Every structure is written in structure tokens, then in C-alpha cells.
Amino acid sequence: MRKWMLVFAAGALGALVSSLAMWLAGRYGLTQAMGVRLAPALSAHWLYPRIVWGGLWGFLFLLPLFGGRWILKSAVLALIVTLVQLFVIYPYTTRYGVAGLELGMLMPLAVYIFAFIWALTAAISLRLA
């Protein structure tokens, strides 16, 4: 039970950090400089689902992958989250099309960057726990 609670909390923390990074990137024009129309407003309505989903994605850290190589594990788990976002969430639940390309050609890269921030934050918090 302790492991399950830790990975959920680490995933939620990772999602909070990733969401704040996404908001800051949009606010200061970093995503627009990439040609990606991603500038979310910081609100509870936007933030809450991301934190919950980040916690649920945190259960991936229970998979016995890559031993103690937590940076490699973070990169692979971020890729899994990215692929689901690009090829399940965007085409079937939003109007942004496959891979979110309606938001810009570099949207897949942006999604991976923010997923990697999530995974790395979660991995570091788990290592510290």
C-alpha cells in the first residue's frame, strides 16, 4: 500500500511541476516560438485533471523496468504517456487531430518535453522518498 501511495503522490507532484512548466512556457512565449499554439490559463479547472491523471500515470513507476537507471526509466515512461496523449487523447477526445498537429507541427515534441518533466520529477521524488 505504501508503494502505491508513493507512486501516486510522485505522479501527482510530477504533473503539478509539468503543468506549471507548461503554463510558464505558454505565458512567456516558449511554445509559440516553437510554432505550437499551447498557452493554457492557470486555473483549477485546467490543473486538477492533470494532477489526477499524473497520479494515475505514476503507477507506471511500479513496472520493473531498467533497474536503478531512473533517467532512462523516466524517458521511456514519458514516451508511453506521450504516445497515449498523441494517438488516443488528441484524436478521440479533442478537436486537435492525430498527434495534436492542429496546434502545430512540433506539438509531439512539446508533449514529450512536458511528459519528460512529469516523469523526471516523479522519479526524483521517488528516489528522495
Coordinates of N, CA, C and O in Angstrom, one line a residue:
M1 N 0.8 -1.2 0.0 CA 0.0 0.0 0.0 C 0.9 1.3 0.0 O 0.5 2.2 -0.7
R2 N 2.0 1.2 0.7 CA 2.9 2.3 0.8 C 3.4 2.7 -0.6 O 3.5 3.9 -1.0
K3 N 3.9 1.7 -1.3 CA 4.4 1.9 -2.7 C 3.3 2.5 -3.6 O 3.6 3.5 -4.3
W4 N 2.1 2.1 -3.5 CA 1.1 2.6 -4.3 C 0.8 4.1 -4.0 O 0.6 4.9 -4.9
M5 N 0.8 4.4 -2.7 CA 0.6 5.8 -2.3 C 1.7 6.7 -2.8 O 1.5 7.8 -3.2
L6 N 2.9 6.1 -2.7 CA 4.1 6.9 -3.1 C 4.1 7.2 -4.6 O 4.4 8.3 -5.0
V7 N 3.8 6.2 -5.4 CA 3.9 6.4 -6.8 C 2.7 7.3 -7.3 O 2.9 8.2 -8.2
F8 N 1.6 7.2 -6.6 CA 0.5 8.2 -7.0 C 0.9 9.6 -6.6 O 0.7 10.5 -7.4
A9 N 1.4 9.8 -5.4 CA 1.8 11.1 -5.0 C 3.0 11.7 -5.8 O 2.9 12.8 -6.2
A10 N 3.9 10.8 -6.2 CA 5.0 11.3 -7.0 C 4.5 11.6 -8.4 O 4.9 12.7 -9.0
G11 N 3.6 10.9 -9.0 CA 3.0 11.2 -10.2 C 2.2 12.5 -10.2 O 2.3 13.3 -11.1
A12 N 1.5 12.7 -9.1 CA 0.7 13.9 -8.9 C 1.7 15.2 -8.8 O 1.4 16.2 -9.4
L13 N 2.7 15.0 -8.1 CA 3.7 16.1 -7.9 C 4.4 16.4 -9.3 O 4.5 17.5 -9.7
G14 N 4.7 15.3 -10.0 CA 5.3 15.5 -11.3 C 4.3 16.2 -12.3 O 4.7 17.1 -13.1
A15 N 3.0 15.9 -12.2 CA 2.0 16.6 -13.0 C 1.9 18.0 -12.6 O 1.7 18.9 -13.5
L16 N 2.0 18.3 -11.4 CA 1.9 19.7 -10.9 C 3.1 20.5 -11.5 O 2.9 21.6 -12.1
V17 N 4.3 20.0 -11.4 CA 5.5 20.6 -11.9 C 5.4 20.8 -13.4 O 5.7 21.8 -14.0
S18 N 5.0 19.7 -14.1 CA 4.9 19.7 -15.5 C 3.9 20.7 -16.0 O 4.1 21.5 -17.0
S19 N 2.8 20.8 -15.3 CA 1.7 21.7 -15.7 C 2.2 23.2 -15.5 O 1.9 24.0 -16.3
L20 N 2.9 23.4 -14.4 CA 3.4 24.8 -14.2 C 4.4 25.1 -15.2 O 4.5 26.3 -15.7
A21 N 5.2 24.1 -15.6 CA 6.2 24.4 -16.7 C 5.5 24.7 -18.0 O 5.9 25.6 -18.8
M22 N 4.4 24.0 -18.3 CA 3.6 24.2 -19.5 C 3.0 25.6 -19.5 O 3.0 26.3 -20.5
W23 N 2.4 25.9 -18.3 CA 1.8 27.3 -18.2 C 2.9 28.4 -18.4 O 2.6 29.3 -19.1
L24 N 4.0 28.2 -17.7 CA 5.1 29.2 -17.9 C 5.6 29.3 -19.3 O 5.9 30.4 -19.8
A25 N 5.8 28.1 -20.0 CA 6.2 28.1 -21.4 C 5.2 28.9 -22.3 O 5.6 29.6 -23.2
G26 N 3.9 28.7 -22.0 CA 2.9 29.4 -22.8 C 2.9 30.9 -22.5 O 2.8 31.7 -23.3
R27 N 3.0 31.2 -21.2 CA 2.9 32.6 -20.7 C 4.1 33.4 -21.3 O 3.9 34.6 -21.7
Y28 N 5.3 32.8 -21.3 CA 6.5 33.6 -21.8 C 6.8 33.3 -23.2 O 7.9 33.7 -23.7
G29 N 5.9 32.7 -24.0 CA 6.1 32.5 -25.4 C 7.0 31.4 -25.9 O 7.4 31.4 -27.1
L30 N 7.4 30.5 -25.0 CA 8.3 29.5 -25.5 C 7.7 28.5 -26.4 O 8.2 28.1 -27.4
T31 N 6.4 28.2 -26.1 CA 5.7 27.2 -27.0 C 5.4 27.9 -28.4 O 5.5 27.3 -29.4
Q32 N 5.0 29.2 -28.3 CA 4.7 29.9 -29.5 C 6.0 30.1 -30.4 O 5.9 30.0 -31.6
A33 N 7.2 30.2 -29.8 CA 8.4 30.2 -30.5 C 8.7 28.9 -31.2 O 9.4 28.9 -32.3
M34 N 8.1 27.8 -30.7 CA 8.3 26.5 -31.4 C 7.2 26.4 -32.5 O 7.2 25.4 -33.2
G35 N 6.3 27.3 -32.6 CA 5.2 27.2 -33.6 C 4.1 26.4 -33.0 O 3.3 25.8 -33.8
V36 N 3.9 26.2 -31.7 CA 2.9 25.4 -31.1 C 2.0 26.4 -30.4 O 2.4 27.2 -29.6
R37 N 0.7 26.3 -30.7 CA -0.3 27.1 -30.0 C -0.8 26.4 -28.7 O -1.8 25.8 -28.6
L38 N 0.0 26.6 -27.7 CA -0.2 26.0 -26.4 C 0.1 27.0 -25.4 O 1.3 27.3 -25.1
A39 N -0.9 27.7 -24.9 CA -0.7 28.7 -23.8 C -1.9 28.6 -22.9 O -2.8 29.4 -22.9
P40 N -1.9 27.6 -22.0 CA -3.1 27.4 -21.1 C -3.2 28.4 -20.0 O -2.2 29.0 -19.6
A41 N -4.4 28.7 -19.6 CA -4.6 29.6 -18.4 C -4.4 28.8 -17.2 O -4.9 27.6 -17.1
L42 N -3.8 29.3 -16.2 CA -3.6 28.6 -14.9 C -4.9 28.8 -14.1 O -5.2 29.8 -13.6
S43 N -5.6 27.7 -14.0 CA -6.9 27.7 -13.3 C -7.0 26.3 -12.7 O -6.4 25.3 -13.1
A44 N -7.9 26.2 -11.7 CA -8.2 24.9 -11.0 C -8.8 23.9 -12.0 O -8.5 22.7 -12.0
H45 N -9.7 24.5 -12.9 CA -10.3 23.7 -13.9 C -9.3 23.0 -14.9 O -9.5 21.9 -15.3
W46 N -8.3 23.7 -15.2 CA -7.3 23.2 -16.1 C -6.3 22.3 -15.3 O -5.8 21.2 -15.8
L47 N -5.9 22.6 -14.1 CA -4.9 22.0 -13.4 C -5.3 20.7 -12.7 O -4.6 19.7 -12.7
Y48 N -6.5 20.7 -12.1 CA -6.9 19.5 -11.4 C -6.9 18.2 -12.1 O -6.3 17.2 -11.7
P49 N -7.5 18.1 -13.4 CA -7.4 16.8 -14.1 C -6.0 16.4 -14.4 O -5.7 15.2 -14.4
R50 N -5.1 17.3 -14.6 CA -3.7 17.0 -14.9 C -3.1 16.3 -13.7 O -2.3 15.4 -13.9
I51 N -3.3 16.9 -12.6 CA -2.7 16.3 -11.3 C -3.3 14.9 -11.1 O -2.5 14.0 -10.7
V52 N -4.6 14.7 -11.2 CA -5.1 13.4 -11.0 C -4.6 12.4 -12.0 O -4.2 11.3 -11.6
W53 N -4.6 12.8 -13.3 CA -4.1 11.8 -14.3 C -2.6 11.6 -14.1 O -2.1 10.5 -14.3
G54 N -1.8 12.6 -13.7 CA -0.4 12.4 -13.4 C -0.2 11.4 -12.3 O 0.7 10.6 -12.3
G55 N -1.1 11.5 -11.3 CA -1.0 10.5 -10.2 C -1.3 9.1 -10.7 O -0.6 8.1 -10.3
L56 N -2.3 9.0 -11.6 CA -2.6 7.7 -12.1 C -1.5 7.1 -13.0 O -1.2 5.9 -12.9
W57 N -0.9 8.0 -13.8 CA 0.2 7.6 -14.6 C 1.4 7.2 -13.8 O 2.3 6.4 -14.2
G58 N 1.4 7.7 -12.6 CA 2.5 7.4 -11.6 C 2.6 5.9 -11.3 O 3.7 5.4 -11.0
F59 N 1.5 5.2 -11.5 CA 1.5 3.7 -11.3 C 2.5 3.0 -12.2 O 2.9 1.9 -12.0
L60 N 2.8 3.7 -13.4 CA 3.8 3.1 -14.3 C 5.1 2.9 -13.6 O 5.9 2.0 -14.0
F61 N 5.4 3.7 -12.6 CA 6.7 3.5 -11.9 C 6.8 2.2 -11.1 O 7.9 1.9 -10.6
L62 N 5.7 1.5 -11.0 CA 5.7 0.2 -10.3 C 6.3 -0.9 -11.3 O 6.6 -2.0 -10.8
L63 N 6.3 -0.6 -12.6 CA 6.8 -1.6 -13.5 C 8.3 -1.8 -13.3 O 9.0 -0.9 -13.1
P64 N 8.7 -3.1 -13.3 CA 10.2 -3.4 -13.0 C 11.0 -3.2 -14.3 O 11.5 -4.1 -14.9
L65 N 11.2 -1.9 -14.7 CA 11.9 -1.6 -15.9 C 13.3 -0.9 -15.5 O 13.3 0.0 -14.7
F66 N 14.3 -1.3 -16.2 CA 15.6 -0.6 -16.2 C 16.3 -0.5 -14.8 O 17.2 0.3 -14.6
G67 N 15.9 -1.3 -13.8 CA 16.5 -1.3 -12.5 C 16.6 0.1 -11.9 O 15.7 0.8 -11.8
G68 N 17.9 0.5 -11.6 CA 18.1 1.7 -10.9 C 18.4 2.9 -11.9 O 18.7 4.0 -11.5
R69 N 18.3 2.6 -13.2 CA 18.5 3.7 -14.2 C 17.3 4.6 -14.3 O 16.5 4.4 -15.3
W70 N 17.1 5.5 -13.4 CA 15.8 6.2 -13.3 C 15.7 7.3 -14.4 O 14.6 7.6 -14.7
I71 N 16.8 7.8 -14.9 CA 16.6 8.7 -16.0 C 16.1 8.0 -17.3 O 15.2 8.5 -18.0
L72 N 16.7 6.8 -17.6 CA 16.2 6.0 -18.7 C 14.8 5.6 -18.5 O 14.0 5.7 -19.4
K73 N 14.4 5.2 -17.3 CA 13.0 4.8 -17.0 C 12.1 6.0 -17.2 O 11.0 5.9 -17.8
S74 N 12.6 7.2 -16.8 CA 11.8 8.4 -17.0 C 11.5 8.7 -18.4 O 10.4 9.1 -18.9
A75 N 12.6 8.6 -19.2 CA 12.5 8.8 -20.7 C 11.5 7.8 -21.3 O 10.7 8.3 -22.2
V76 N 11.5 6.6 -21.0 CA 10.6 5.6 -21.6 C 9.2 5.8 -21.1 O 8.3 5.7 -21.9
L77 N 9.0 6.0 -19.8 CA 7.6 6.3 -19.3 C 7.1 7.5 -19.9 O 5.9 7.6 -20.2
A78 N 7.9 8.6 -20.1 CA 7.4 9.8 -20.8 C 7.0 9.5 -22.2 O 6.0 10.0 -22.7
L79 N 7.7 8.6 -22.8 CA 7.3 8.2 -24.2 C 6.0 7.5 -24.2 O 5.2 7.7 -25.1
I80 N 5.7 6.6 -23.3 CA 4.5 5.9 -23.2 C 3.3 6.9 -23.0 O 2.3 6.9 -23.7
V81 N 3.5 7.8 -22.1 CA 2.5 8.9 -21.8 C 2.3 9.7 -23.0 O 1.1 10.0 -23.4
T82 N 3.3 10.1 -23.7 CA 3.3 10.9 -24.9 C 2.5 10.2 -26.0 O 1.6 10.8 -26.7
L83 N 2.8 8.9 -26.2 CA 2.1 8.2 -27.3 C 0.6 8.1 -27.0 O -0.2 8.2 -28.0
V84 N 0.2 7.9 -25.8 CA -1.2 7.8 -25.5 C -1.9 9.2 -25.7 O -2.9 9.3 -26.3
Q85 N -1.2 10.2 -25.3 CA -1.7 11.6 -25.5 C -1.9 11.9 -27.0 O -2.9 12.4 -27.4
L86 N -0.9 11.6 -27.8 CA -0.9 11.9 -29.2 C -1.8 11.1 -30.0 O -2.5 11.6 -30.9
F87 N -1.9 9.8 -29.7 CA -2.7 8.9 -30.6 C -4.0 8.3 -30.0 O -4.7 7.6 -30.7
V88 N -4.3 8.7 -28.7 CA -5.6 8.3 -28.1 C -6.3 9.6 -27.7 O -7.5 9.8 -28.1
I89 N -5.7 10.4 -26.8 CA -6.4 11.5 -26.3 C -6.7 12.6 -27.3 O -7.9 13.0 -27.5
Y90 N -5.7 13.0 -28.0 CA -6.0 14.1 -29.0 C -6.9 13.7 -30.1 O -7.9 14.4 -30.4
P91 N -6.8 12.6 -30.8 CA -7.7 12.3 -31.9 C -9.1 12.0 -31.5 O -10.1 12.2 -32.2
Y92 N -9.3 11.4 -30.3 CA -10.6 10.9 -29.9 C -11.3 11.7 -28.9 O -12.5 11.5 -28.7
T93 N -10.7 12.6 -28.2 CA -11.4 13.4 -27.2 C -11.2 14.9 -27.4 O -11.8 15.7 -26.7
T94 N -10.4 15.3 -28.4 CA -10.3 16.8 -28.7 C -10.5 17.0 -30.1 O -10.6 16.1 -30.9
R95 N -10.4 18.3 -30.5 CA -10.6 18.6 -31.9 C -9.2 18.9 -32.6 O -9.1 19.5 -33.6
Y96 N -8.1 18.5 -31.9 CA -6.8 18.8 -32.4 C -6.2 17.8 -33.3 O -5.0 18.0 -33.7
G97 N -6.9 16.8 -33.6 CA -6.4 15.8 -34.6 C -5.4 14.8 -34.1 O -4.9 14.9 -32.9
V98 N -4.9 14.0 -34.9 CA -3.9 13.0 -34.6 C -2.6 13.7 -34.2 O -2.2 14.6 -34.9
A99 N -2.1 13.4 -33.1 CA -0.8 13.9 -32.6 C -1.0 15.4 -32.2 O 0.1 16.1 -32.0
G100 N -2.2 15.9 -32.2 CA -2.4 17.3 -31.8 C -1.8 18.3 -32.8 O -1.5 19.4 -32.5
L101 N -1.6 17.8 -34.1 CA -1.0 18.6 -35.1 C -1.7 19.9 -35.5 O -1.2 20.8 -36.1
E102 N -3.0 20.0 -35.1 CA -3.8 21.2 -35.3 C -3.2 22.3 -34.5 O -3.4 23.5 -34.8
L103 N -2.5 22.0 -33.4 CA -1.8 23.0 -32.6 C -0.4 23.4 -33.0 O 0.1 24.4 -32.5
G104 N 0.1 22.7 -34.0 CA 1.4 23.0 -34.5 C 2.2 21.7 -34.8 O 2.0 20.7 -34.2
M105 N 3.1 21.8 -35.8 CA 3.9 20.6 -36.2 C 4.8 20.1 -35.1 O 5.1 18.9 -35.2
L106 N 5.2 20.9 -34.2 CA 6.1 20.5 -33.2 C 5.4 20.1 -31.9 O 6.0 19.9 -30.8
M107 N 4.1 19.9 -32.0 CA 3.3 19.6 -30.8 C 3.7 18.2 -30.2 O 3.9 18.1 -29.0
P108 N 4.1 17.2 -31.0 CA 4.6 16.0 -30.4 C 5.8 16.2 -29.6 O 5.9 15.6 -28.5
L109 N 6.7 17.0 -30.0 CA 7.9 17.3 -29.2 C 7.5 18.0 -27.9 O 8.1 17.7 -26.9
A110 N 6.6 19.0 -28.0 CA 6.2 19.7 -26.8 C 5.6 18.8 -25.8 O 5.9 18.8 -24.6
V111 N 4.7 17.9 -26.3 CA 4.1 16.9 -25.4 C 5.1 16.0 -24.7 O 5.1 15.8 -23.5
Y112 N 6.1 15.6 -25.5 CA 7.2 14.7 -24.9 C 8.0 15.5 -23.9 O 8.3 15.0 -22.8
I113 N 8.3 16.7 -24.1 CA 9.1 17.5 -23.2 C 8.4 17.7 -21.9 O 8.9 17.4 -20.8
F114 N 7.1 18.0 -21.9 CA 6.3 18.1 -20.7 C 6.1 16.8 -20.0 O 6.0 16.7 -18.8
A115 N 5.9 15.7 -20.8 CA 5.8 14.4 -20.2 C 7.1 14.0 -19.5 O 7.1 13.3 -18.4
F116 N 8.2 14.3 -20.1 CA 9.5 14.0 -19.5 C 9.7 14.8 -18.2 O 10.3 14.3 -17.2
I117 N 9.3 16.1 -18.2 CA 9.3 16.8 -17.0 C 8.5 16.1 -15.9 O 8.9 16.0 -14.7
W118 N 7.3 15.6 -16.3 CA 6.5 14.9 -15.3 C 7.3 13.7 -14.8 O 7.3 13.5 -13.6
A119 N 7.8 12.9 -15.7 CA 8.4 11.6 -15.3 C 9.7 11.8 -14.5 O 9.9 11.1 -13.5
L120 N 10.5 12.8 -14.9 CA 11.7 13.1 -14.1 C 11.4 13.6 -12.7 O 12.0 13.2 -11.8
T121 N 10.4 14.5 -12.6 CA 10.0 15.0 -11.3 C 9.5 13.8 -10.4 O 9.9 13.7 -9.2
A122 N 8.7 13.0 -11.0 CA 8.2 11.8 -10.2 C 9.3 10.9 -9.8 O 9.4 10.4 -8.7
A123 N 10.2 10.6 -10.7 CA 11.4 9.7 -10.4 C 12.3 10.3 -9.3 O 12.7 9.6 -8.4
I124 N 12.5 11.6 -9.4 CA 13.4 12.2 -8.4 C 12.7 12.2 -7.0 O 13.3 11.8 -6.0
S125 N 11.4 12.4 -7.0 CA 10.7 12.4 -5.8 C 10.6 11.0 -5.2 O 10.7 10.8 -4.0
L126 N 10.5 10.0 -6.0 CA 10.5 8.6 -5.6 C 11.9 8.2 -5.0 O 12.0 7.5 -4.0
R127 N 12.9 8.7 -5.7 CA 14.3 8.4 -5.2 C 14.5 9.1 -3.8 O 15.2 8.6 -3.0
L128 N 14.0 10.3 -3.6 CA 14.1 11.0 -2.4 C 13.3 10.4 -1.3 O 13.6 10.5 -0.1
A129 N 12.2 9.8 -1.7 CA 11.3 9.1 -0.7 C 11.9 7.9 -0.1 O 11.6 7.4 0.9

